[in-house]
Amino acid sequence: AGIKPFRLTWDPAEGKDLCLFLKGAGNAPKALTNLIQGAAERGPWDPDARDGAAEWAQGLETWERETEKTGLSTGFPSIDEAMGGGGWRERRLYLIGGLTGSGKSALALEFARAAAEKGSPVLFVAYELEELEVRARLIAPATGIFYGKICSPDLLHEHQRAQVRRAWKAFGEGAGSRIFISNPTPGDRKPKSGSVEWIRDEAARIADRFGKAPLIIVDYLQPAAAFTEDFDPGNLRVAVGKASLELRMLLARGVGAPVLALSNINRQSYLKKKEGYRFPELGDLKESGDIEFNADSVSYIWPEKADWEAHEGAEQERKKGAPRPMLFSTVKGRISGTSKVPLEWNPPMGTFRDTGVKYIPARKEHPSKAP
């Protein structure tokens, strides 16, 4: 601050080194000459040069910020614990697979309801369910009326209609106001309706309104693949793998949202009485390959052994309204490991209940040794 400004005459064409010139001038601040000399010794400045110590320091700051956050609860304490104690985490892709009709969509809507009740926005992308059915499923528990009947109001008595109206309005003004349902629609538009880029734009609009990324639920992965650009129906496996990678990179990492995608399993993996009971594995996902590699977590919703043995072969008719014992079985978890969580499913209401009990595998019966 105490140095008076002065003017130096230097002609680069003379080839005189700037550092030597400043030293010879005598009036240049020592700090400036040292800085230039050090830069000359290091060589040309590289804007992409990496500093390991600085990166570790930055990582510590990020970790400190993350410790102040908690994951978004699934609404099921046992599942939260099984997923590492925090529920849904930002920037992660979760996959849930299961048999057709095993309650995947119902469980996903339970997750959506729980997130909305906690104040988080939710984007539910439905490729097969109609918007009306999704809304009917969400309000069914509050009415005690089977959601199939809610979709057909002509089957309801007037007092039931009034009950649905009240529940519909109350949910829509409360938690439902944070649940956004999107159905892909045909037509020429950019990005293509139903594509992952389209989901990204839908999520961005919601994030702008709420100031944070929504929980994104994709129901389900295989139809979503058909909306990818340059879709080749003759190579569905490649399309599904591409869609799963885009869900991870464009949504989970790009938007910074937790992403839950539902998936079917291979037909040959369907349980049949003659094949016996077994838990699904990673390779049982339909169009298996890249999708389980891209996912941070892979789980299955699966019937309990006793329930499957009693009803899968249709030997007995299930008692109307009786809950089905199911397992939320995680077979891959980058930060959670594997686990099995017992749940109870009520198909008519489309609801699940956390039993709060730990899963205990049935003992294997060993044949007695011959004398």
mmCIF file of C-alpha atoms in Angstrom:
data_model
loop_
_atom_site.group_PDB
_atom_site.id
_atom_site.type_symbol
_atom_site.label_atom_id
_atom_site.label_comp_id
_atom_site.label_asym_id
_atom_site.label_seq_id
_atom_site.Cartn_x
_atom_site.Cartn_y
_atom_site.Cartn_z
ATOM 1 C CA ALA A 1 0.000 0.000 0.000
ATOM 2 C CA GLY A 2 2.963 2.312 0.560
ATOM 3 C CA ILE A 3 4.575 1.774 -2.850
ATOM 4 C CA LYS A 4 4.158 4.609 -5.321
ATOM 5 C CA PRO A 5 3.077 3.606 -8.827
ATOM 6 C CA PHE A 6 5.697 3.889 -11.558
ATOM 7 C CA ARG A 7 5.918 3.181 -15.266
ATOM 8 C CA LEU A 8 8.369 0.722 -16.826
ATOM 9 C CA THR A 9 9.196 0.527 -20.501
ATOM 10 C CA TRP A 10 9.612 -3.015 -21.751
ATOM 11 C CA ASP A 11 9.654 -4.208 -25.328
ATOM 12 C CA PRO A 12 8.921 -7.988 -25.545
ATOM 13 C CA ALA A 13 10.357 -7.913 -29.070
ATOM 14 C CA GLU A 14 13.810 -7.407 -27.557
ATOM 15 C CA GLY A 15 13.494 -10.897 -26.047
ATOM 16 C CA LYS A 16 14.346 -9.697 -22.564
ATOM 17 C CA ASP A 17 12.971 -12.006 -19.872
ATOM 18 C CA LEU A 18 10.302 -10.232 -17.833
ATOM 19 C CA CYS A 19 11.595 -11.585 -14.544
ATOM 20 C CA LEU A 20 15.131 -10.356 -15.217
ATOM 21 C CA PHE A 21 13.749 -7.031 -16.369
ATOM 22 C CA LEU A 22 11.849 -6.512 -13.122
ATOM 23 C CA LYS A 23 14.846 -7.473 -11.055
ATOM 24 C CA GLY A 24 16.995 -5.028 -12.973
ATOM 25 C CA ALA A 25 14.469 -2.249 -12.511
ATOM 26 C CA GLY A 26 15.198 -2.250 -8.797
ATOM 27 C CA ASN A 27 11.833 -0.779 -7.857
ATOM 28 C CA ALA A 28 9.720 -3.941 -8.381
ATOM 29 C CA PRO A 29 8.274 -5.447 -5.195
ATOM 30 C CA LYS A 30 10.168 -8.541 -4.084
ATOM 31 C CA ALA A 31 6.961 -10.515 -3.694
ATOM 32 C CA LEU A 32 6.063 -9.906 -7.326
ATOM 33 C CA THR A 33 9.449 -11.039 -8.616
ATOM 34 C CA ASN A 34 9.300 -14.155 -6.420
ATOM 35 C CA LEU A 35 5.836 -14.973 -7.732
ATOM 36 C CA ILE A 36 6.903 -14.621 -11.346
ATOM 37 C CA GLN A 37 10.115 -16.537 -10.759
ATOM 38 C CA GLY A 38 8.176 -19.407 -9.144
ATOM 39 C CA ALA A 39 5.739 -19.501 -12.045
ATOM 40 C CA ALA A 40 8.634 -19.629 -14.491
ATOM 41 C CA GLU A 41 10.168 -22.570 -12.659
ATOM 42 C CA ARG A 42 6.838 -24.467 -12.609
ATOM 43 C CA GLY A 43 6.298 -23.947 -16.318
ATOM 44 C CA PRO A 44 3.087 -22.927 -18.111
ATOM 45 C CA TRP A 45 -0.004 -22.691 -15.904
ATOM 46 C CA ASP A 46 -2.389 -25.625 -16.349
ATOM 47 C CA PRO A 47 -5.983 -24.699 -15.457
ATOM 48 C CA ASP A 48 -6.832 -28.418 -15.195
ATOM 49 C CA ALA A 49 -3.995 -29.265 -12.798
ATOM 50 C CA ARG A 50 -5.216 -31.255 -9.788
ATOM 51 C CA ASP A 51 -4.241 -30.773 -6.176
ATOM 52 C CA GLY A 52 -4.781 -33.954 -4.153
ATOM 53 C CA ALA A 53 -4.599 -32.282 -0.745
ATOM 54 C CA ALA A 54 -7.093 -29.595 -1.813
ATOM 55 C CA GLU A 55 -9.459 -32.228 -3.179
ATOM 56 C CA TRP A 56 -9.350 -34.142 0.113
ATOM 57 C CA ALA A 57 -10.037 -30.922 1.996
ATOM 58 C CA GLN A 58 -12.995 -30.228 -0.267
ATOM 59 C CA GLY A 59 -14.206 -33.790 0.283
ATOM 60 C CA LEU A 60 -14.124 -33.248 4.043
ATOM 61 C CA GLU A 61 -16.223 -30.108 3.682
ATOM 62 C CA THR A 62 -18.738 -32.033 1.583
ATOM 63 C CA TRP A 63 -18.844 -34.826 4.156
ATOM 64 C CA GLU A 64 -19.426 -32.322 6.933
ATOM 65 C CA ARG A 65 -22.380 -30.896 5.020
ATOM 66 C CA GLU A 66 -23.798 -34.356 4.298
ATOM 67 C CA THR A 67 -23.709 -35.349 7.971
ATOM 68 C CA GLU A 68 -26.229 -32.602 8.640
ATOM 69 C CA LYS A 69 -28.654 -34.239 6.211
ATOM 70 C CA THR A 70 -30.813 -37.281 6.681
ATOM 71 C CA GLY A 71 -32.185 -39.479 3.963
ATOM 72 C CA LEU A 72 -35.843 -39.335 2.957
ATOM 73 C CA SER A 73 -37.743 -41.955 4.933
ATOM 74 C CA THR A 74 -39.486 -44.725 2.992
ATOM 75 C CA GLY A 75 -42.257 -44.725 5.586
ATOM 76 C CA PHE A 76 -41.156 -48.177 6.759
ATOM 77 C CA PRO A 77 -38.640 -48.039 9.650
ATOM 78 C CA SER A 78 -37.400 -51.566 8.954
ATOM 79 C CA ILE A 79 -36.689 -50.723 5.301
ATOM 80 C CA ASP A 80 -34.994 -47.450 6.313
ATOM 81 C CA GLU A 81 -32.691 -49.423 8.596
ATOM 82 C CA ALA A 82 -32.040 -52.086 5.953
ATOM 83 C CA MET A 83 -31.084 -49.365 3.464
ATOM 84 C CA GLY A 84 -28.324 -48.043 5.677
ATOM 85 C CA GLY A 85 -30.380 -46.124 8.216
ATOM 86 C CA GLY A 86 -31.383 -43.172 6.073
ATOM 87 C CA GLY A 87 -34.011 -44.222 3.569
ATOM 88 C CA TRP A 88 -33.743 -42.704 0.087
ATOM 89 C CA ARG A 89 -30.508 -40.846 -0.578
ATOM 90 C CA GLU A 90 -29.934 -38.151 -3.169
ATOM 91 C CA ARG A 91 -28.010 -39.046 -6.348
ATOM 92 C CA ARG A 92 -28.778 -42.756 -6.075
ATOM 93 C CA LEU A 93 -30.694 -45.170 -8.293
ATOM 94 C CA TYR A 94 -32.833 -47.816 -6.580
ATOM 95 C CA LEU A 95 -34.410 -50.793 -8.372
ATOM 96 C CA ILE A 96 -37.279 -52.910 -7.069
ATOM 97 C CA GLY A 97 -38.248 -56.040 -9.002
ATOM 98 C CA GLY A 98 -40.968 -58.615 -8.596
ATOM 99 C CA LEU A 99 -43.543 -60.839 -10.210
ATOM 100 C CA THR A 100 -46.454 -59.364 -12.133
ATOM 101 C CA GLY A 101 -49.156 -58.558 -9.580
ATOM 102 C CA SER A 102 -46.836 -58.814 -6.588
ATOM 103 C CA GLY A 103 -47.526 -55.284 -5.363
ATOM 104 C CA LYS A 104 -44.603 -53.315 -6.836
ATOM 105 C CA SER A 105 -46.734 -50.326 -7.845
ATOM 106 C CA ALA A 106 -48.676 -50.466 -4.580
ATOM 107 C CA LEU A 107 -45.457 -50.376 -2.556
ATOM 108 C CA ALA A 108 -44.063 -47.541 -4.692
ATOM 109 C CA LEU A 109 -47.200 -45.504 -4.022
ATOM 110 C CA GLU A 110 -46.765 -46.165 -0.306
ATOM 111 C CA PHE A 111 -43.261 -44.707 -0.647
ATOM 112 C CA ALA A 112 -44.677 -41.716 -2.544
ATOM 113 C CA ARG A 113 -47.307 -41.050 0.114
ATOM 114 C CA ALA A 114 -44.742 -41.265 2.934
ATOM 115 C CA ALA A 115 -42.357 -38.858 1.172
ATOM 116 C CA ALA A 116 -45.133 -36.338 0.505
ATOM 117 C CA GLU A 117 -46.291 -36.498 4.110
ATOM 118 C CA LYS A 118 -42.721 -35.609 5.129
ATOM 119 C CA GLY A 119 -42.917 -32.502 2.934
ATOM 120 C CA SER A 120 -40.944 -33.782 -0.048
ATOM 121 C CA PRO A 121 -42.197 -33.385 -3.631
ATOM 122 C CA VAL A 122 -42.673 -36.599 -5.607
ATOM 123 C CA LEU A 123 -42.773 -37.255 -9.340
ATOM 124 C CA PHE A 124 -44.578 -40.508 -10.164
ATOM 125 C CA VAL A 125 -44.085 -41.511 -13.820
ATOM 126 C CA ALA A 126 -46.695 -44.091 -14.811
ATOM 127 C CA TYR A 127 -46.194 -45.953 -18.073
ATOM 128 C CA GLU A 128 -49.037 -48.442 -17.577
ATOM 129 C CA LEU A 129 -51.341 -47.143 -14.854
ATOM 130 C CA GLU A 130 -53.752 -44.403 -15.837
ATOM 131 C CA GLU A 131 -53.580 -41.170 -13.864
ATOM 132 C CA LEU A 132 -57.066 -41.761 -12.432
ATOM 133 C CA GLU A 133 -56.057 -45.207 -11.148
ATOM 134 C CA VAL A 134 -52.937 -43.797 -9.482
ATOM 135 C CA ARG A 135 -55.029 -41.195 -7.649
ATOM 136 C CA ALA A 136 -57.624 -43.824 -6.687
ATOM 137 C CA ARG A 137 -54.904 -46.042 -5.241
ATOM 138 C CA LEU A 138 -53.510 -43.151 -3.212
ATOM 139 C CA ILE A 139 -56.820 -42.268 -1.545
ATOM 140 C CA ALA A 140 -58.208 -45.811 -1.142
ATOM 141 C CA PRO A 141 -56.748 -46.317 2.370
ATOM 142 C CA ALA A 142 -58.517 -43.186 3.632
ATOM 143 C CA THR A 143 -61.879 -44.418 2.322
ATOM 144 C CA GLY A 144 -61.710 -48.119 3.124
ATOM 145 C CA ILE A 145 -63.034 -48.734 -0.404
ATOM 146 C CA PHE A 146 -61.275 -50.997 -2.891
ATOM 147 C CA TYR A 147 -59.455 -48.755 -5.388
ATOM 148 C CA GLY A 148 -60.933 -50.734 -8.294
ATOM 149 C CA LYS A 149 -64.389 -49.568 -7.271
ATOM 150 C CA ILE A 150 -63.174 -45.989 -6.857
ATOM 151 C CA CYS A 151 -62.152 -46.141 -10.532
ATOM 152 C CA SER A 152 -65.759 -47.099 -11.352
ATOM 153 C CA PRO A 153 -67.954 -44.572 -9.516
ATOM 154 C CA ASP A 154 -71.132 -46.079 -11.012
ATOM 155 C CA LEU A 155 -70.538 -49.101 -8.737
ATOM 156 C CA LEU A 156 -70.614 -46.950 -5.615
ATOM 157 C CA HIS A 157 -73.559 -45.903 -3.476
ATOM 158 C CA GLU A 158 -74.083 -42.183 -2.994
ATOM 159 C CA HIS A 159 -72.729 -42.219 0.567
ATOM 160 C CA GLN A 160 -69.589 -43.932 -0.750
ATOM 161 C CA ARG A 161 -69.220 -41.303 -3.454
ATOM 162 C CA ALA A 162 -69.456 -38.598 -0.809
ATOM 163 C CA GLN A 163 -66.810 -40.426 1.199
ATOM 164 C CA VAL A 164 -64.493 -40.539 -1.845
ATOM 165 C CA ARG A 165 -65.053 -36.832 -2.541
ATOM 166 C CA ARG A 166 -64.084 -35.894 1.014
ATOM 167 C CA ALA A 167 -60.979 -38.093 1.008
ATOM 168 C CA TRP A 168 -59.991 -36.880 -2.475
ATOM 169 C CA LYS A 169 -60.208 -33.206 -1.520
ATOM 170 C CA ALA A 170 -58.449 -33.669 1.829
ATOM 171 C CA PHE A 171 -55.557 -35.591 0.288
ATOM 172 C CA GLY A 172 -55.290 -33.193 -2.653
ATOM 173 C CA GLU A 173 -55.013 -30.207 -0.327
ATOM 174 C CA GLY A 174 -52.515 -31.973 1.934
ATOM 175 C CA ALA A 175 -49.808 -34.511 1.072
ATOM 176 C CA GLY A 176 -51.299 -35.074 -2.372
ATOM 177 C CA SER A 177 -50.434 -31.517 -3.397
ATOM 178 C CA ARG A 178 -46.790 -32.630 -3.443
ATOM 179 C CA ILE A 179 -47.353 -35.738 -5.597
ATOM 180 C CA PHE A 180 -47.207 -35.110 -9.356
ATOM 181 C CA ILE A 181 -48.324 -37.850 -11.749
ATOM 182 C CA SER A 182 -47.052 -37.932 -15.327
ATOM 183 C CA ASN A 183 -48.248 -40.189 -18.131
ATOM 184 C CA PRO A 184 -46.317 -40.269 -21.417
ATOM 185 C CA THR A 185 -48.488 -39.016 -24.283
ATOM 186 C CA PRO A 186 -48.052 -39.663 -28.016
ATOM 187 C CA GLY A 187 -47.006 -36.864 -30.307
ATOM 188 C CA ASP A 188 -43.979 -35.118 -31.717
ATOM 189 C CA ARG A 189 -42.185 -33.095 -29.095
ATOM 190 C CA LYS A 190 -38.677 -32.485 -27.804
ATOM 191 C CA PRO A 191 -37.637 -34.084 -25.607
ATOM 192 C CA LYS A 192 -39.636 -37.169 -26.544
ATOM 193 C CA SER A 193 -42.548 -37.769 -24.171
ATOM 194 C CA GLY A 194 -41.696 -40.669 -21.873
ATOM 195 C CA SER A 195 -37.941 -40.406 -22.406
ATOM 196 C CA VAL A 196 -35.529 -39.893 -19.523
ATOM 197 C CA GLU A 197 -34.853 -36.362 -20.815
ATOM 198 C CA TRP A 198 -38.596 -35.705 -20.569
ATOM 199 C CA ILE A 199 -38.610 -37.005 -16.971
ATOM 200 C CA ARG A 200 -35.646 -34.729 -16.228
ATOM 201 C CA ASP A 201 -37.563 -31.687 -17.481
ATOM 202 C CA GLU A 202 -40.640 -32.680 -15.455
ATOM 203 C CA ALA A 203 -38.454 -33.055 -12.349
ATOM 204 C CA ALA A 204 -36.762 -29.697 -12.987
ATOM 205 C CA ARG A 205 -40.126 -27.907 -13.090
ATOM 206 C CA ILE A 206 -41.062 -29.447 -9.736
ATOM 207 C CA ALA A 207 -37.644 -28.656 -8.246
ATOM 208 C CA ASP A 208 -37.994 -25.006 -9.299
ATOM 209 C CA ARG A 209 -41.247 -24.754 -7.398
ATOM 210 C CA PHE A 210 -40.152 -26.513 -4.197
ATOM 211 C CA GLY A 211 -36.492 -25.558 -4.141
ATOM 212 C CA LYS A 212 -35.338 -29.177 -4.050
ATOM 213 C CA ALA A 213 -35.355 -32.221 -6.308
ATOM 214 C CA PRO A 214 -38.320 -34.568 -5.965
ATOM 215 C CA LEU A 215 -38.278 -38.272 -5.235
ATOM 216 C CA ILE A 216 -38.630 -39.710 -8.752
ATOM 217 C CA ILE A 217 -40.523 -42.998 -9.143
ATOM 218 C CA VAL A 218 -40.500 -44.702 -12.555
ATOM 219 C CA ASP A 219 -43.206 -47.349 -12.968
ATOM 220 C CA TYR A 220 -41.608 -49.125 -14.659
ATOM 221 C CA LEU A 221 -38.180 -49.555 -16.318
ATOM 222 C CA GLN A 222 -38.883 -51.803 -19.316
ATOM 223 C CA PRO A 223 -41.596 -49.586 -20.906
ATOM 224 C CA ALA A 224 -39.436 -46.529 -20.209
ATOM 225 C CA ALA A 225 -36.730 -48.080 -22.384
ATOM 226 C CA ALA A 226 -39.092 -48.054 -25.360
ATOM 227 C CA PHE A 227 -39.125 -44.238 -25.205
ATOM 228 C CA THR A 228 -35.358 -43.849 -25.522
ATOM 229 C CA GLU A 229 -34.040 -42.177 -28.636
ATOM 230 C CA ASP A 230 -33.184 -44.574 -31.491
ATOM 231 C CA PHE A 231 -35.085 -47.386 -29.749
ATOM 232 C CA ASP A 232 -34.498 -50.751 -31.460
ATOM 233 C CA PRO A 233 -37.302 -53.193 -30.546
ATOM 234 C CA GLY A 234 -35.070 -56.021 -31.721
ATOM 235 C CA ASN A 235 -32.543 -55.282 -28.990
ATOM 236 C CA LEU A 236 -34.561 -54.524 -25.881
ATOM 237 C CA ARG A 237 -31.729 -55.481 -23.556
ATOM 238 C CA VAL A 238 -29.507 -52.694 -24.911
ATOM 239 C CA ALA A 239 -32.367 -50.189 -24.661
ATOM 240 C CA VAL A 240 -33.118 -51.163 -21.040
ATOM 241 C CA GLY A 241 -29.440 -50.888 -20.145
ATOM 242 C CA LYS A 242 -29.257 -47.455 -21.774
ATOM 243 C CA ALA A 243 -32.389 -46.301 -19.953
ATOM 244 C CA SER A 244 -31.025 -47.437 -16.588
ATOM 245 C CA LEU A 245 -27.746 -45.601 -17.215
ATOM 246 C CA GLU A 246 -29.634 -42.432 -18.166
ATOM 247 C CA LEU A 247 -31.756 -42.710 -15.021
ATOM 248 C CA ARG A 248 -28.558 -42.821 -13.005
ATOM 249 C CA MET A 249 -26.600 -40.107 -14.818
ATOM 250 C CA LEU A 250 -29.310 -37.644 -15.967
ATOM 251 C CA LEU A 251 -31.645 -37.937 -13.002
ATOM 252 C CA ALA A 252 -29.869 -39.305 -9.952
ATOM 253 C CA ARG A 253 -26.596 -37.470 -10.563
ATOM 254 C CA GLY A 254 -27.703 -34.699 -12.918
ATOM 255 C CA VAL A 255 -30.852 -33.583 -11.097
ATOM 256 C CA GLY A 256 -29.501 -34.735 -7.726
ATOM 257 C CA ALA A 257 -32.631 -36.747 -6.918
ATOM 258 C CA PRO A 258 -33.242 -40.147 -5.395
ATOM 259 C CA VAL A 259 -34.633 -42.287 -8.236
ATOM 260 C CA LEU A 260 -36.703 -45.442 -7.737
ATOM 261 C CA ALA A 261 -37.388 -47.594 -10.801
ATOM 262 C CA LEU A 262 -39.598 -50.681 -10.783
ATOM 263 C CA SER A 263 -38.685 -53.694 -12.885
ATOM 264 C CA ASN A 264 -40.197 -56.980 -13.972
ATOM 265 C CA ILE A 265 -38.296 -60.234 -13.813
ATOM 266 C CA ASN A 266 -37.588 -62.827 -16.488
ATOM 267 C CA ARG A 267 -40.421 -65.188 -17.312
ATOM 268 C CA GLN A 268 -38.244 -68.198 -16.634
ATOM 269 C CA SER A 269 -37.797 -66.891 -13.100
ATOM 270 C CA TYR A 270 -41.506 -67.075 -12.338
ATOM 271 C CA LEU A 271 -42.062 -69.489 -9.520
ATOM 272 C CA LYS A 272 -43.885 -72.690 -10.302
ATOM 273 C CA LYS A 273 -44.893 -75.404 -7.909
ATOM 274 C CA LYS A 274 -42.753 -78.058 -9.548
ATOM 275 C CA GLU A 275 -39.644 -75.884 -9.397
ATOM 276 C CA GLY A 276 -39.848 -75.207 -5.682
ATOM 277 C CA TYR A 277 -39.466 -71.965 -3.797
ATOM 278 C CA ARG A 278 -36.421 -69.751 -4.110
ATOM 279 C CA PHE A 279 -35.442 -66.124 -3.687
ATOM 280 C CA PRO A 280 -34.648 -64.130 -6.844
ATOM 281 C CA GLU A 281 -31.089 -63.089 -7.601
ATOM 282 C CA LEU A 282 -29.526 -60.197 -9.523
ATOM 283 C CA GLY A 283 -29.695 -62.057 -12.810
ATOM 284 C CA ASP A 284 -33.466 -62.551 -12.520
ATOM 285 C CA LEU A 285 -34.294 -58.984 -13.573
ATOM 286 C CA LYS A 286 -35.896 -58.779 -17.000
ATOM 287 C CA GLU A 287 -33.311 -57.823 -19.620
ATOM 288 C CA SER A 288 -30.693 -58.374 -16.951
ATOM 289 C CA GLY A 289 -27.178 -57.104 -17.534
ATOM 290 C CA ASP A 290 -26.391 -53.409 -17.324
ATOM 291 C CA ILE A 291 -29.384 -52.502 -15.177
ATOM 292 C CA GLU A 292 -28.181 -54.160 -11.977
ATOM 293 C CA PHE A 293 -24.690 -52.764 -12.597
ATOM 294 C CA ASN A 294 -26.009 -49.198 -12.934
ATOM 295 C CA ALA A 295 -28.233 -49.412 -9.848
ATOM 296 C CA ASP A 296 -26.961 -48.492 -6.398
ATOM 297 C CA SER A 297 -29.487 -50.836 -4.808
ATOM 298 C CA VAL A 298 -31.513 -53.800 -6.116
ATOM 299 C CA SER A 299 -34.399 -55.257 -4.098
ATOM 300 C CA TYR A 300 -37.310 -57.617 -4.715
ATOM 301 C CA ILE A 301 -40.792 -57.705 -3.264
ATOM 302 C CA TRP A 302 -41.369 -61.429 -2.804
ATOM 303 C CA PRO A 303 -43.924 -63.734 -1.131
ATOM 304 C CA GLU A 304 -43.031 -65.574 2.046
ATOM 305 C CA LYS A 305 -42.401 -69.281 1.572
ATOM 306 C CA ALA A 306 -45.438 -70.439 3.563
ATOM 307 C CA ASP A 307 -47.761 -68.057 1.710
ATOM 308 C CA TRP A 308 -46.432 -69.128 -1.670
ATOM 309 C CA GLU A 309 -46.748 -72.829 -0.887
ATOM 310 C CA ALA A 310 -50.335 -72.361 0.299
ATOM 311 C CA HIS A 311 -51.621 -70.169 -2.523
ATOM 312 C CA GLU A 312 -49.313 -70.148 -5.537
ATOM 313 C CA GLY A 313 -50.655 -73.459 -6.736
ATOM 314 C CA ALA A 314 -54.253 -72.263 -6.154
ATOM 315 C CA GLU A 315 -54.965 -75.246 -3.868
ATOM 316 C CA GLN A 316 -56.668 -72.883 -1.440
ATOM 317 C CA GLU A 317 -58.677 -69.746 -1.982
ATOM 318 C CA ARG A 318 -57.282 -66.826 -0.055
ATOM 319 C CA LYS A 319 -59.580 -65.404 2.566
ATOM 320 C CA LYS A 320 -61.011 -62.120 1.353
ATOM 321 C CA GLY A 321 -59.077 -59.191 2.793
ATOM 322 C CA ALA A 322 -56.446 -61.393 4.403
ATOM 323 C CA PRO A 323 -52.995 -59.770 4.344
ATOM 324 C CA ARG A 324 -50.220 -61.482 2.421
ATOM 325 C CA PRO A 325 -46.848 -61.938 4.152
ATOM 326 C CA MET A 326 -44.180 -60.531 1.812
ATOM 327 C CA LEU A 327 -40.450 -59.908 1.977
ATOM 328 C CA PHE A 328 -38.565 -56.812 0.877
ATOM 329 C CA SER A 329 -35.375 -58.596 -0.114
ATOM 330 C CA THR A 330 -32.310 -56.494 -0.958
ATOM 331 C CA VAL A 331 -29.759 -58.404 -3.037
ATOM 332 C CA LYS A 332 -27.451 -55.467 -3.818
ATOM 333 C CA GLY A 333 -26.704 -52.360 -1.805
ATOM 334 C CA ARG A 334 -23.618 -50.228 -2.337
ATOM 335 C CA ILE A 335 -23.900 -48.729 1.141
ATOM 336 C CA SER A 336 -26.449 -50.985 2.827
ATOM 337 C CA GLY A 337 -25.516 -54.588 2.043
ATOM 338 C CA THR A 338 -28.180 -57.276 1.707
ATOM 339 C CA SER A 339 -31.189 -57.952 3.925
ATOM 340 C CA LYS A 340 -34.753 -59.273 4.090
ATOM 341 C CA VAL A 341 -37.545 -57.230 5.677
ATOM 342 C CA PRO A 342 -40.944 -58.862 6.446
ATOM 343 C CA LEU A 343 -44.000 -56.855 5.334
ATOM 344 C CA GLU A 344 -47.738 -57.470 5.145
ATOM 345 C CA TRP A 345 -49.600 -56.606 1.954
ATOM 346 C CA ASN A 346 -53.318 -55.903 1.737
ATOM 347 C CA PRO A 347 -54.053 -56.231 -2.035
ATOM 348 C CA PRO A 348 -57.607 -54.762 -2.058
ATOM 349 C CA MET A 349 -56.419 -51.583 -0.347
ATOM 350 C CA GLY A 350 -53.001 -51.636 -2.034
ATOM 351 C CA THR A 351 -51.300 -51.028 1.314
ATOM 352 C CA PHE A 352 -48.267 -52.506 3.048
ATOM 353 C CA ARG A 353 -47.509 -52.691 6.757
ATOM 354 C CA ASP A 354 -44.120 -52.856 8.453
ATOM 355 C CA THR A 355 -44.338 -55.828 10.817
ATOM 356 C CA GLY A 356 -41.319 -54.659 12.792
ATOM 357 C CA VAL A 357 -40.104 -58.253 12.985
ATOM 358 C CA LYS A 358 -36.721 -59.459 11.840
ATOM 359 C CA TYR A 359 -36.673 -62.078 9.130
ATOM 360 C CA ILE A 360 -35.740 -65.553 10.352
ATOM 361 C CA PRO A 361 -35.092 -68.041 7.550
ATOM 362 C CA ALA A 362 -36.772 -71.395 7.841
ATOM 363 C CA ARG A 363 -34.545 -74.222 8.939
ATOM 364 C CA LYS A 364 -33.450 -76.609 6.273
ATOM 365 C CA GLU A 365 -34.568 -80.127 6.958
ATOM 366 C CA HIS A 366 -31.736 -82.585 6.569
ATOM 367 C CA PRO A 367 -32.633 -86.170 5.785
ATOM 368 C CA SER A 368 -31.784 -88.489 8.620
ATOM 369 C CA LYS A 369 -28.815 -90.718 8.074
ATOM 370 C CA ALA A 370 -29.555 -94.308 7.242
ATOM 371 C CA PRO A 371 -28.659 -96.696 10.060
#
